[in-house]
């Protein structure tokens, strides 16, 4: 049974109230919760059951499988909006996964949230519902505007909606009083129109989800290698003989990676998982595309070694490995690629000195990993001819995220593992097109090269001053400097840190505009005026004047391909994201020389302009129609390092101190298996064995015992921000888990309450979502 939505107090979700068990943002079914050690293989039958449940709930028994068969296929399929892992290049089998299917089915629901729904419910009432209940109402069907007199969303025509956006923006004292957020699923074409509109309007206030995700990777790789992107493609993964996977929950968040890892294991490659939690992908697994063909039910291994650093201990761990490699090289010069170091890099001597000067005892203390294990990993590294290091949020959402990514590069440079087949850096991106968004101009700190080309080709004069990122936008809204907030997708209110502060910031604006597919929290936490503009999803047919349109996306490995939606849209009143952007742009810039309407008639025209502006997009329309699309040229792959010196840089960062004083714990916030960022499908986290509970904290058993805590005991958690302020959540439950002492983990977005807005990395400006200092006490005992 699902609790009546209005039985829950929306603003308290995730935070809880002293003295009672907290409720999460999922369904909160009135069923017992449990946790068991789930060593069952990842994917396989459990995945099939879980998919069937989701498909059953959305009533899409027939349509869902049909759509899924078209997903990620060459020639006319649509790109899975689930994650940014590249598609199978060989096209022989269905390369799909449980979570991709859930994601697509979620978009395809038959339920609709129409004008009668909004006539029945005030916004204050909806604000009390769980986030699960909000999204569960189905797809939005027409544009809506907030009516303060009745506290309801009411229908508005597209023209009037565009005019409200346009007149409000034109009425601002400065274009910098508006900020324009992107969530990483926006297509390349829409992205290009978006940034063109915003820059023609006159600001670089283009925050995006990447500011909370891989900003550290982009900055560190640019500094080290002269590229913000990974250097590997999927063929490299198939050739590597050592793959190190750091800070990724692959079985849940990049499930198709398992296919590649299983293949690597079969051919005898080493696969090392570096994670404070022993995650499902590092145990036995079944490759995801095999679960539909149940005949092939068997377990395949996807890991050969687990290393469990403390949260934030990765830099020390990598440096320990480098230290062992350098020590080894004293007797075996072949352990290093000296020619490569000499010819292509700079800063080696300084780096070697820094590594030598760091004592093993310090490396062990900071990483939480025994010296023996670091040496073991170093031995595997020296023995391997081709090494790939991949990482995701466990590495980036840290104070020293950039330095850690640079240490990854350092280690690879030692053996020339860059610009070689089967080797390189491979950040695992999140949203399906987050990398394409950056490529196509979503950047609050754009480079002069890009702006100059944009200006020349599009005949505009882009602003040169840097804009606001996510945190800067929230600060600006709080201070009243940012008065208009536009979001192309996403769920900013919940995804951003410091929930209470972010809510206050959004409510302090004149106008919020949300372009969305489903009702979510960000529609209810709105400015004085507010618009909900419903758009087509990626699975749906997009017909414009010149006929059916496809859009392009770029995956984690720089492959760009076309995606065509095939389904009938859920309502005749939806517009494509490109059309919505063109409408808002024209209303904002009535005299603009940019041919907004002409662009939307035929997306080939947008691509023709993009081909002139964007590096690597020459002949875009033709190349993207090749069966598998095309790969954007990556100079670092050819050992062309576009750094100021033309060399790849070693970087001798100081070792950060991540060991906390007694009593304090380091909290990492992360996803469960059954959620997609702020979209929560159920309160289960299957691979971690959890049922019906999201308001939990995974703790080391000894840390629990030290606090007198038994399994599932109620606890209060308090975080300590750098500015001395504290934030608390109440009524969570302690769950014993295999993770190092001093490290604890729980779920976003509930725990965003604990992330202080001011606590972002000085290196990347990323909020410290995996680096939250907390204290845990039995519930009710807080002083
Ligand atoms: N099904 C599904 N797929 C998704 C998403 C989703 O929500 N659901 N989200 C998408 C997005 S936007 C992104 S960015 C990615 C996110 O993919 P992940 O990075 O896997 O996301 P998280 O769930 O935050 O998990 C972080 C992982 O890092 C580990 N970790 C935490 N702290 C540390 C640390 O200090 N060091 C190391 N080495 N590891 C650490 C955690 O134990 C966990 O395994 O997934 C994308 N794909
Ligand atoms: N504490 C903590 N916070 C985090 C993180 C963490 O690890 N810990 N991770 C961070 C990361 S990596 C990210 S990427 C952000 C995610 O931040 P966002 O990208 O802002 O959030 P999502 O939950 O992915 O957005 C979901 C919403 O997108 C809309 N949507 C879905 N499909 C479409 C579409 O096709 N078009 C449009 N226009 N809208 C659509 C739906 O309305 C849905 O409600 O969260 C960040 N926040
Ligand atoms: Mo992300």
mmCIF file of C-alpha atoms and ligand atoms in Angstrom, residues 209-210 212-214 393 397 429-431 434 671 676-677, ligand 3:
data_model
loop_
_atom_site.group_PDB
_atom_site.id
_atom_site.type_symbol
_atom_site.label_atom_id
_atom_site.label_comp_id
_atom_site.label_asym_id
_atom_site.label_seq_id
_atom_site.Cartn_x
_atom_site.Cartn_y
_atom_site.Cartn_z
ATOM 1 C CA UNK A 209 24.442 19.402 -13.845
ATOM 2 C CA UNK A 210 28.071 18.884 -14.802
ATOM 3 C CA UNK A 212 27.888 18.868 -9.650
ATOM 4 C CA UNK A 213 29.169 15.866 -11.561
ATOM 5 C CA UNK A 214 32.351 15.809 -13.673
ATOM 6 C CA UNK A 393 31.554 10.521 -8.735
ATOM 7 C CA UNK A 397 32.666 15.081 -5.746
ATOM 8 C CA UNK A 429 29.837 10.364 -17.566
ATOM 9 C CA UNK A 430 26.420 10.523 -16.009
ATOM 10 C CA UNK A 431 23.569 11.926 -18.041
ATOM 11 C CA UNK A 434 26.174 15.681 -20.520
ATOM 12 C CA UNK A 671 22.252 6.623 -5.609
ATOM 13 C CA UNK A 676 17.668 7.845 -11.501
ATOM 14 C CA UNK A 677 19.137 10.881 -9.775
HETATM 15 MO MO1 LIG B 3 25.768 13.283 -13.029
#
